[in-house]
Tab-separated table of C-alpha atoms in Angstrom:
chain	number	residue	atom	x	y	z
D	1	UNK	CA	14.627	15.086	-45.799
D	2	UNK	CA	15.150	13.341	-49.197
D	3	UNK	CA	12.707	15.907	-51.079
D	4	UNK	CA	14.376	18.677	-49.293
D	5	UNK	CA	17.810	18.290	-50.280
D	6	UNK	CA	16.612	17.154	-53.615
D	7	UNK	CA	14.709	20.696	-54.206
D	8	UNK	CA	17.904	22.075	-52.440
D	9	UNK	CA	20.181	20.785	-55.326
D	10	UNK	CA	18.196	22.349	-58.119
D	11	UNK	CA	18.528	25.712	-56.524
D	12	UNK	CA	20.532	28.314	-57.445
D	13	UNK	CA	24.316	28.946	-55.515
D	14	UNK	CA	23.060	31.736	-53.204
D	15	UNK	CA	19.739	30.373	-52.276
D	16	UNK	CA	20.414	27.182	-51.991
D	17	UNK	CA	23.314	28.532	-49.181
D	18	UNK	CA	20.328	30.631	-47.761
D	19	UNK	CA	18.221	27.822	-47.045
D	20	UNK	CA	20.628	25.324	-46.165
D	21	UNK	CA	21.252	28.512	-43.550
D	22	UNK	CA	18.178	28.380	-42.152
D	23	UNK	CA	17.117	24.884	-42.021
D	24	UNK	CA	20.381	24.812	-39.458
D	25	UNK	CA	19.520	27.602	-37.649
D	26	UNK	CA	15.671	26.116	-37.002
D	27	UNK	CA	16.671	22.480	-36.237
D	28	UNK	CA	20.056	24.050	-33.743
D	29	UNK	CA	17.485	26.575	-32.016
D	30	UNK	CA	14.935	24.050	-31.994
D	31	UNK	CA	15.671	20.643	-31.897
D	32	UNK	CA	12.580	18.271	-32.048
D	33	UNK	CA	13.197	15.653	-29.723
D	34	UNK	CA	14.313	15.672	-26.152
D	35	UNK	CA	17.850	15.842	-24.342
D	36	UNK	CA	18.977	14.088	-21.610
D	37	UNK	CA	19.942	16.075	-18.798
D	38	UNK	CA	22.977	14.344	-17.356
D	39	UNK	CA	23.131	16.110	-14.489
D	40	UNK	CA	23.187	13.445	-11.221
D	41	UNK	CA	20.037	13.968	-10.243
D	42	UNK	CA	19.179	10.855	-7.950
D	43	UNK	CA	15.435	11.504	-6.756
D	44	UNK	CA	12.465	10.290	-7.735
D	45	UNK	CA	10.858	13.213	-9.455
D	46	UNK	CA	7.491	14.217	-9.600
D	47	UNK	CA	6.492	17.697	-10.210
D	48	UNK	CA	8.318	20.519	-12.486
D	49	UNK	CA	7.072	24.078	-12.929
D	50	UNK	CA	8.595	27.313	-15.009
D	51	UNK	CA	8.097	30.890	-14.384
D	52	UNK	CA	9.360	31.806	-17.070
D	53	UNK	CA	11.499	30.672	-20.088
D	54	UNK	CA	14.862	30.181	-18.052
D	55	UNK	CA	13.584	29.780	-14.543
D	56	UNK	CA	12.398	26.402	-13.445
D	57	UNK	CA	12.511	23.825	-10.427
D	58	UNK	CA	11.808	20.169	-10.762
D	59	UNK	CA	11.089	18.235	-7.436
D	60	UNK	CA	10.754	14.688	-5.695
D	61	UNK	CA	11.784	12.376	-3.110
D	62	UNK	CA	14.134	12.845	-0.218
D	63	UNK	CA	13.108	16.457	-0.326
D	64	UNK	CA	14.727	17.345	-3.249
D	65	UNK	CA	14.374	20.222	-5.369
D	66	UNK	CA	16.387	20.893	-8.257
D	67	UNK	CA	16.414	24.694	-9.971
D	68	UNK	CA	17.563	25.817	-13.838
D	69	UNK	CA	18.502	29.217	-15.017
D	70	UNK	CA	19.296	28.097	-18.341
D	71	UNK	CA	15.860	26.768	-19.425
D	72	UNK	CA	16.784	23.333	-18.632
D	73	UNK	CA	20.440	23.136	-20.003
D	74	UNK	CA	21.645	22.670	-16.530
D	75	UNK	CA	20.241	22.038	-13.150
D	76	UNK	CA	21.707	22.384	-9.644
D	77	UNK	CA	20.576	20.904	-6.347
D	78	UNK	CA	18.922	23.078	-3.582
D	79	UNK	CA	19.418	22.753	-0.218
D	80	UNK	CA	15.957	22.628	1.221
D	81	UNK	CA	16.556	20.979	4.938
D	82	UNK	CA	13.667	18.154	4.004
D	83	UNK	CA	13.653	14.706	3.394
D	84	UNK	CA	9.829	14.014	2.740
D	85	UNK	CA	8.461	13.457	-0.449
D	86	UNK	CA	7.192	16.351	-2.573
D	87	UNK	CA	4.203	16.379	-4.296
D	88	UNK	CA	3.580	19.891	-6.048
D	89	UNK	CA	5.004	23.141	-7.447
D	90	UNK	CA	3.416	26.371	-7.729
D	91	UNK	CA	4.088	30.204	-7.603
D	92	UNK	CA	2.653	33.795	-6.548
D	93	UNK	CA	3.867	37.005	-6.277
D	94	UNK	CA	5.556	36.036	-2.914
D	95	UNK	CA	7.796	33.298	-4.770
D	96	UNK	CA	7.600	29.607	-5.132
D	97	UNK	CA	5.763	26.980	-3.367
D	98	UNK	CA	6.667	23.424	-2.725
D	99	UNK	CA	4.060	20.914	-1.444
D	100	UNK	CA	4.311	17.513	-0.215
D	101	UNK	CA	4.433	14.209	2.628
D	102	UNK	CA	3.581	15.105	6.715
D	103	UNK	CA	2.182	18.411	5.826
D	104	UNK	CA	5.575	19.606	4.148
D	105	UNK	CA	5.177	23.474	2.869
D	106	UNK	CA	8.366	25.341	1.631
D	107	UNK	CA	8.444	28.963	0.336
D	108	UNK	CA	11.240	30.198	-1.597
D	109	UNK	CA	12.107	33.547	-1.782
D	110	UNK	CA	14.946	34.158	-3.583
D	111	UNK	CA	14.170	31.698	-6.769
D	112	UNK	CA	15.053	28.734	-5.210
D	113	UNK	CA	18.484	29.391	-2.997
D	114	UNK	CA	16.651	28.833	0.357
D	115	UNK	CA	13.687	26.898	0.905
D	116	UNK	CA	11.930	27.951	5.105
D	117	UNK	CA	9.367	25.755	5.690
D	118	UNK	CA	6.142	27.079	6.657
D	119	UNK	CA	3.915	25.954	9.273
D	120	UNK	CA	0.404	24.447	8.746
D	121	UNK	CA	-2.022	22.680	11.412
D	122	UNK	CA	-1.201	19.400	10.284
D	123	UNK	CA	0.450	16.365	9.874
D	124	UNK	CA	-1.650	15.179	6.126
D	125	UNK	CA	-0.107	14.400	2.910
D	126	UNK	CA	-0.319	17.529	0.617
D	127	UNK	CA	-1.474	16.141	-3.166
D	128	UNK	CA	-1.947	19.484	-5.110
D	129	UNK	CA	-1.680	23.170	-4.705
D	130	UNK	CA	-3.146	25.673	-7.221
D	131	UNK	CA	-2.765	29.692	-7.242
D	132	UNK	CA	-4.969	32.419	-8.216
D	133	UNK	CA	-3.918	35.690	-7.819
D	134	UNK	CA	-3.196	35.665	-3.906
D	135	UNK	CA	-6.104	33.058	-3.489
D	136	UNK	CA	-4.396	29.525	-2.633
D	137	UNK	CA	-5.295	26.156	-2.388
D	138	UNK	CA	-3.830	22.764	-0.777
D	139	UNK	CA	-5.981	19.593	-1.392
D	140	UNK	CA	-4.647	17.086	1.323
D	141	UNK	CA	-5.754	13.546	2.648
D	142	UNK	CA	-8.388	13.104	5.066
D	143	UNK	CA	-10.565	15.637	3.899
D	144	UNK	CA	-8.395	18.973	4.306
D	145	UNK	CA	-8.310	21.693	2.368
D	146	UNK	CA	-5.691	24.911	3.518
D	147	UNK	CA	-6.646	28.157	2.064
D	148	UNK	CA	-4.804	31.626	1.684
D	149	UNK	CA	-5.949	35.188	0.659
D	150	UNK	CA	-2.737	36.755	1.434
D	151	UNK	CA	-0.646	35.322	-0.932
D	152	UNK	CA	0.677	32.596	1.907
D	153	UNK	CA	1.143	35.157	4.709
D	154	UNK	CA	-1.271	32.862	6.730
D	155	UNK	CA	-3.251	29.509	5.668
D	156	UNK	CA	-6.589	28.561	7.634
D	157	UNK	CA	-7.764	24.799	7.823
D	158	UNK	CA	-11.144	23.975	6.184
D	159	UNK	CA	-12.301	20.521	6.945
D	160	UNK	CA	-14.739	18.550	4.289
D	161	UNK	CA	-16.367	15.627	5.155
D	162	UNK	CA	-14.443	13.499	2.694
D	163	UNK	CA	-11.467	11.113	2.532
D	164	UNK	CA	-8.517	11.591	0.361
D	165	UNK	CA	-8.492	14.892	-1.805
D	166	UNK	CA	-6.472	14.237	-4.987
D	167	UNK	CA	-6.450	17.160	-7.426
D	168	UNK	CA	-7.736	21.223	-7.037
D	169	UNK	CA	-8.514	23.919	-9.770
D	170	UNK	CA	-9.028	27.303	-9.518
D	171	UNK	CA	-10.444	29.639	-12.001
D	172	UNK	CA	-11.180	32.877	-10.555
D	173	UNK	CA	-13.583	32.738	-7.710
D	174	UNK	CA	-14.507	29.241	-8.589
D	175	UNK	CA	-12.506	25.992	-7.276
D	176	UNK	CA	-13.434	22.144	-7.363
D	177	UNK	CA	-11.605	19.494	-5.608
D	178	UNK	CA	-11.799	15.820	-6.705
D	179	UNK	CA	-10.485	12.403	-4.802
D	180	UNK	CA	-11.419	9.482	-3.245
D	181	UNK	CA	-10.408	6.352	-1.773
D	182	UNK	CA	-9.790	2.879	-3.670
D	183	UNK	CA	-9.671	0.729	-0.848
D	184	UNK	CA	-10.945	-0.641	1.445
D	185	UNK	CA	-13.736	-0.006	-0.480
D	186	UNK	CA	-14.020	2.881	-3.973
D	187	UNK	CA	-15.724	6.010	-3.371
D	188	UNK	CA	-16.281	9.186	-5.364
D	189	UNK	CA	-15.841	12.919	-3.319
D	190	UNK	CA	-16.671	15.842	-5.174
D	191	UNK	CA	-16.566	19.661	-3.860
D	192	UNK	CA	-17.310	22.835	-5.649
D	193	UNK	CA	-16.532	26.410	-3.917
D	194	UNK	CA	-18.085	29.641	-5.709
D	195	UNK	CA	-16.168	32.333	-3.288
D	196	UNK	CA	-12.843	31.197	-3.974
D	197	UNK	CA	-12.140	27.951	-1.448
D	198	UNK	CA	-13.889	29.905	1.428
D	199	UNK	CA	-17.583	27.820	1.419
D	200	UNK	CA	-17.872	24.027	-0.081
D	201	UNK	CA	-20.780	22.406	-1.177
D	202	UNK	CA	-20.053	18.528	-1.119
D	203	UNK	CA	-21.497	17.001	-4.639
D	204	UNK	CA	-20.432	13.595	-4.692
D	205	UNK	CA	-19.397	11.610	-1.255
D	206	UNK	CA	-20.755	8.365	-2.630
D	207	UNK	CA	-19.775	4.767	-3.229
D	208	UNK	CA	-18.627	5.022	-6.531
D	209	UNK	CA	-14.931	5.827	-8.831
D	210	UNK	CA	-12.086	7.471	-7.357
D	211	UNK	CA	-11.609	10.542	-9.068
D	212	UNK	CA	-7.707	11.444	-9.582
D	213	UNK	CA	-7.724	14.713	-11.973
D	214	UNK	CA	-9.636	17.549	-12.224
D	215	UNK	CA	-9.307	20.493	-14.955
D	216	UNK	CA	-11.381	23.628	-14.916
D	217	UNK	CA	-11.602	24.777	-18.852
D	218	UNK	CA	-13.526	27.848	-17.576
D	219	UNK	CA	-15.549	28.872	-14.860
D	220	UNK	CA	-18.218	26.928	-16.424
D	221	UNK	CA	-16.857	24.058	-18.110
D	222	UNK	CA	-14.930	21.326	-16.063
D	223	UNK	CA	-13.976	18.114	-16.701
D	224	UNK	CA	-12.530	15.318	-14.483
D	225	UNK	CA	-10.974	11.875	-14.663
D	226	UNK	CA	-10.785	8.789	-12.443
D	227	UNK	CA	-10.517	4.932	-11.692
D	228	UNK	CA	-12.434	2.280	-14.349
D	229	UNK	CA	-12.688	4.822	-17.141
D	230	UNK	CA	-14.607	7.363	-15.636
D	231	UNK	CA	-14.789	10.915	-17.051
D	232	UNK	CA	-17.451	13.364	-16.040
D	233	UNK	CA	-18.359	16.688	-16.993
D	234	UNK	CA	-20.070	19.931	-15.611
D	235	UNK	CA	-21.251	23.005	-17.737
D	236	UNK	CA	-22.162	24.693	-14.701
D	237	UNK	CA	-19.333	24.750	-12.967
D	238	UNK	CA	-19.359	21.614	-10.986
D	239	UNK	CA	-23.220	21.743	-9.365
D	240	UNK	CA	-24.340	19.158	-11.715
D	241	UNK	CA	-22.413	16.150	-13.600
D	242	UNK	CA	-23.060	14.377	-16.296
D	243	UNK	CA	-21.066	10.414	-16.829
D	244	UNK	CA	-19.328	10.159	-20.452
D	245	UNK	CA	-18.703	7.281	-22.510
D	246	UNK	CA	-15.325	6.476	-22.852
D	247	UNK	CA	-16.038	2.069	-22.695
D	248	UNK	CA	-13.101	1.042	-21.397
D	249	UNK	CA	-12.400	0.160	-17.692
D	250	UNK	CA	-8.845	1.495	-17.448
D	251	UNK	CA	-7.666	4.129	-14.945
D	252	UNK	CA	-7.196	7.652	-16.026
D	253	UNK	CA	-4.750	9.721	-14.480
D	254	UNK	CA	-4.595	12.709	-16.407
D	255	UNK	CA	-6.126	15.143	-19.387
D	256	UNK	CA	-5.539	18.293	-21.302
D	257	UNK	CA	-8.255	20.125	-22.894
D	258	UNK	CA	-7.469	22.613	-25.116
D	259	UNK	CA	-11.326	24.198	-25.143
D	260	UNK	CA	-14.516	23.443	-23.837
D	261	UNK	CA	-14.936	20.672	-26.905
D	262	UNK	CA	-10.840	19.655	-27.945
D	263	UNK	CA	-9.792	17.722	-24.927
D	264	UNK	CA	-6.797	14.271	-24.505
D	265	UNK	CA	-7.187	11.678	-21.723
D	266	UNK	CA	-4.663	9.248	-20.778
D	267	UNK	CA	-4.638	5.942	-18.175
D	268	UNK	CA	-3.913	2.386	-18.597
D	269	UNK	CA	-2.320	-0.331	-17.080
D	270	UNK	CA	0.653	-2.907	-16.697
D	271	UNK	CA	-0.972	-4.474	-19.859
D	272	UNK	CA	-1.587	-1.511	-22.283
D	273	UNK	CA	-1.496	2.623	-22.238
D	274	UNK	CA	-4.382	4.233	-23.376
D	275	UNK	CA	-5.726	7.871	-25.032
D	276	UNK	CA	-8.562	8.823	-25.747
D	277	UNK	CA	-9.751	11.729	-27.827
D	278	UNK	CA	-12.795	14.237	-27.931
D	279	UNK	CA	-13.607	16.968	-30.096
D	280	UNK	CA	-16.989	17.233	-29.633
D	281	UNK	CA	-17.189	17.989	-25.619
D	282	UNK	CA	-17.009	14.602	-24.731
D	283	UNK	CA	-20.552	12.925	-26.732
D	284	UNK	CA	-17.794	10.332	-28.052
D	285	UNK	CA	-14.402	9.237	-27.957
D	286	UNK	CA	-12.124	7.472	-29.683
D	287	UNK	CA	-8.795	5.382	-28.928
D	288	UNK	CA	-5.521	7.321	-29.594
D	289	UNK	CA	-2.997	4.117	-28.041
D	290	UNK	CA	0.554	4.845	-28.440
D	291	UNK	CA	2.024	1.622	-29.221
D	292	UNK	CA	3.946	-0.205	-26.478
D	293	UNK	CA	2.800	2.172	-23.830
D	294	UNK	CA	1.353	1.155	-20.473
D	295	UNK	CA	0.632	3.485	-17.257
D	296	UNK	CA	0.410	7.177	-18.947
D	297	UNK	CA	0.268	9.270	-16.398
D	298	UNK	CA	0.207	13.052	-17.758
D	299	UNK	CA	-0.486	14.404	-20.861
D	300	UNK	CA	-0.148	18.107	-22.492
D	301	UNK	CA	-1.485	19.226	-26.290
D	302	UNK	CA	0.050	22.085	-27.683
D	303	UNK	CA	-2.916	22.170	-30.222
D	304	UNK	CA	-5.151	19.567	-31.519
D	305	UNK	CA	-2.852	17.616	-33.818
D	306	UNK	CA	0.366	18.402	-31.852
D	307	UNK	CA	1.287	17.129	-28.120
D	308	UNK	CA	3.133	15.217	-25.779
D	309	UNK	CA	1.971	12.020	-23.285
D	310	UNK	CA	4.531	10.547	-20.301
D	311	UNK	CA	4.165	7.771	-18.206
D	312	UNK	CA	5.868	4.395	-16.549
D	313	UNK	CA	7.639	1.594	-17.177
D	314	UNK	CA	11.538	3.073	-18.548
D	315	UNK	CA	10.630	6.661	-18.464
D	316	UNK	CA	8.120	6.586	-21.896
D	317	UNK	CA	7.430	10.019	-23.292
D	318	UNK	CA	5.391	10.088	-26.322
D	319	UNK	CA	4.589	12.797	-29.211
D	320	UNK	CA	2.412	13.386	-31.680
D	321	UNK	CA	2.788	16.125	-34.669
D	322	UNK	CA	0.834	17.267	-37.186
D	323	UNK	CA	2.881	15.162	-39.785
D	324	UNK	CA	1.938	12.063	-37.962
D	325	UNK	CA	-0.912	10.335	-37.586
D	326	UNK	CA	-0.118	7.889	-34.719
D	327	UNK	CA	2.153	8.654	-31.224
D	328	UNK	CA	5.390	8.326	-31.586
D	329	UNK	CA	7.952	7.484	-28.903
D	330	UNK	CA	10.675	9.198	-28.017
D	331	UNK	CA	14.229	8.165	-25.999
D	332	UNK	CA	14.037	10.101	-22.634
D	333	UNK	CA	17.477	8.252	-21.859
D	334	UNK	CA	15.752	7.824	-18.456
D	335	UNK	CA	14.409	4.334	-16.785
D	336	UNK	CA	12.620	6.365	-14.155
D	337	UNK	CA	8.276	6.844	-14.048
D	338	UNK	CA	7.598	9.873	-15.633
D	339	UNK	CA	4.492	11.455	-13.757
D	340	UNK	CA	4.032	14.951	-15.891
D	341	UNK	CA	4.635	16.426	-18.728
D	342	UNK	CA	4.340	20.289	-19.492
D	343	UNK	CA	5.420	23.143	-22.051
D	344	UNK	CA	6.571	26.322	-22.514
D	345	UNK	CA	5.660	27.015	-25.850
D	346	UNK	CA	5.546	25.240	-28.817
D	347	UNK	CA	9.377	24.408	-28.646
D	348	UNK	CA	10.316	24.576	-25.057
D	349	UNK	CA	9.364	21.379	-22.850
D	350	UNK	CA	10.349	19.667	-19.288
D	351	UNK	CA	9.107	16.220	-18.305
């Protein structure tokens, strides 16, 4: 700002007012750091998703699901009839889809004014639900999958032989679901689908690394992330892996890759957060740590150089710019876990 205003003073009277102008407009229409949203909200919250630039719903415990008209400016409490936990957000062409604890399943159809709940043949915990087109997909504990082809006129049951499914992505008519359990003892599941959820083929049900996140770059490329460090990575869209080197034995929870080579990866512990960094499709890594970070749950890159990481311990959201060559944190003004992190455009964010 100092070799701004000092350029600014050796202007001339009009230009110097035009700039000064719009230097205010672009830091009032697009302030750089984030606002708290001091709105009451008392849950526990754990998933957000937009439709669009002013419509959005965040959600959490106790049921709760809080909606935005404004782009974020405001937020007002729905009255969805629930009390269990929810997990995940999501949307079709029918409306918007809330997933969570004892097999809860709400449907809005109105954007968010009345929530029915919708029945499914079980009593699971939902983890993640992913949309294509009219093609849905619920990865639940105990091995349960719930498909739709109707847009979530009706939901069938698929069974895999596997524990705890953590994570599902869609691309087209390809899917693969990822999970695992850590205890009593660690084990790895894998599943891969070629006709859109329908058929499985089981890849991994070994005793191995909890997987926790999975992220489909294409219908080719896929990456996922679990327990002690572990990344893997298909190029043929999930029939064959391949173990990467990351060396460190943290947990991962999360990653963002912006192509097929460009990719973030966050984890950590009580002790330290960690990052890690590819451009080269994963051949090596190195250590992006934000300093005094721990658990980092989620993180989103708006481009290479540019991009956001949240996580635990007093609400921590981090951000990197292309000006900077180490994270930066940011005041959330919020001492609760932050679990995701995701963006509208290059301006426009919700944690």
């Amino acid at each position: 700002f100092f070799f701004f205003f000092f350029f600014l003073n050796l202007m001339g009277g009009v230009m110097r007012n035009i700039v000064m102008f719009l230097f205010i407009l672009f830091t009032t229409c697009y302030p750089q750091g984030w606002i708290r949203q001091d709105n009451g909200i008392t849950a526990d919250i754990n998933s957000v998703y937009f439709e669009n630039a002013l419509d959005g719903f965040i959600a959490g415990t106790s049921g709760k699901i809080y909606k935005t008209s404004d782009g974020g400016s405001s937020w007002i409490s729905t009255v969805t009839g629930q009390s269990e936990t929810i997990n995940g957000l999501s949307s079709n062409s029918k409306g918007i889809w809330a997933a969570g604890n004892n097999a809860l399943l709400l449907l809005s159809t109105d954007n968010g004014s009345s929530w029915v709940r919708q029945n499914l043949p079980s009593n699971n915990r939902l983890n993640s639900i992913a949309f294509s087109g009219n093609t849905g997909l619920i990865a639940a504990d105990s091995g349960k999958i719930f498909r739709t082809t109707d847009g979530g006129e009706s939901w069938d049951l698929i069974n895999l032989p596997l524990a705890a499914l953590r994570s599902v992505s869609i691309n087209g008519t390809r899917a693969v679901v990822v999970g695992g359990e850590v205890s009593p003892s660690q084990t790895m599941f894998v599943a891969i689908s070629t006709d859109s959820g329908l058929n499985w083929q089981v890849v991994y049900n070994t005793s191995s690394y909890t997987l926790t996140s999975v992220q489909m770059v294409s219908q080719n490329v896929v990456y996922a992330v679990g327990i002690r460090g572990t990344v893997l990575k298909s190029t043929d869209g999930g029939n064959t892996w391949s173990g990467l080197p990351t060396y460190t034995t943290q947990w991962l929870y999360g990653l963002h890759f912006l192509d097929a080579n460009n990719g973030y990866i966050c984890g950590g512990n009580v002790n330290s957060g960690l990052i890690l960094k590819t451009t080269d499709g994963g051949t090596s890594f190195e250590n992006d740590i934000p300093s005094g970070s721990k658990w980092l749950y989620s993180i989103y890159m708006l481009k290479e150089t540019e991009g956001f990481c949240v996580g635990a311990s007093g609400g921590k959201l981090y951000r990197k710019t292309t000006s900077e060559s180490t994270w930066g944190q940011l005041d959330t003004k919020t001492p609760s876990t932050l679990n995701d992190v995701s963006f509208y455009n290059g301006y426009i964010g919700l944690s």
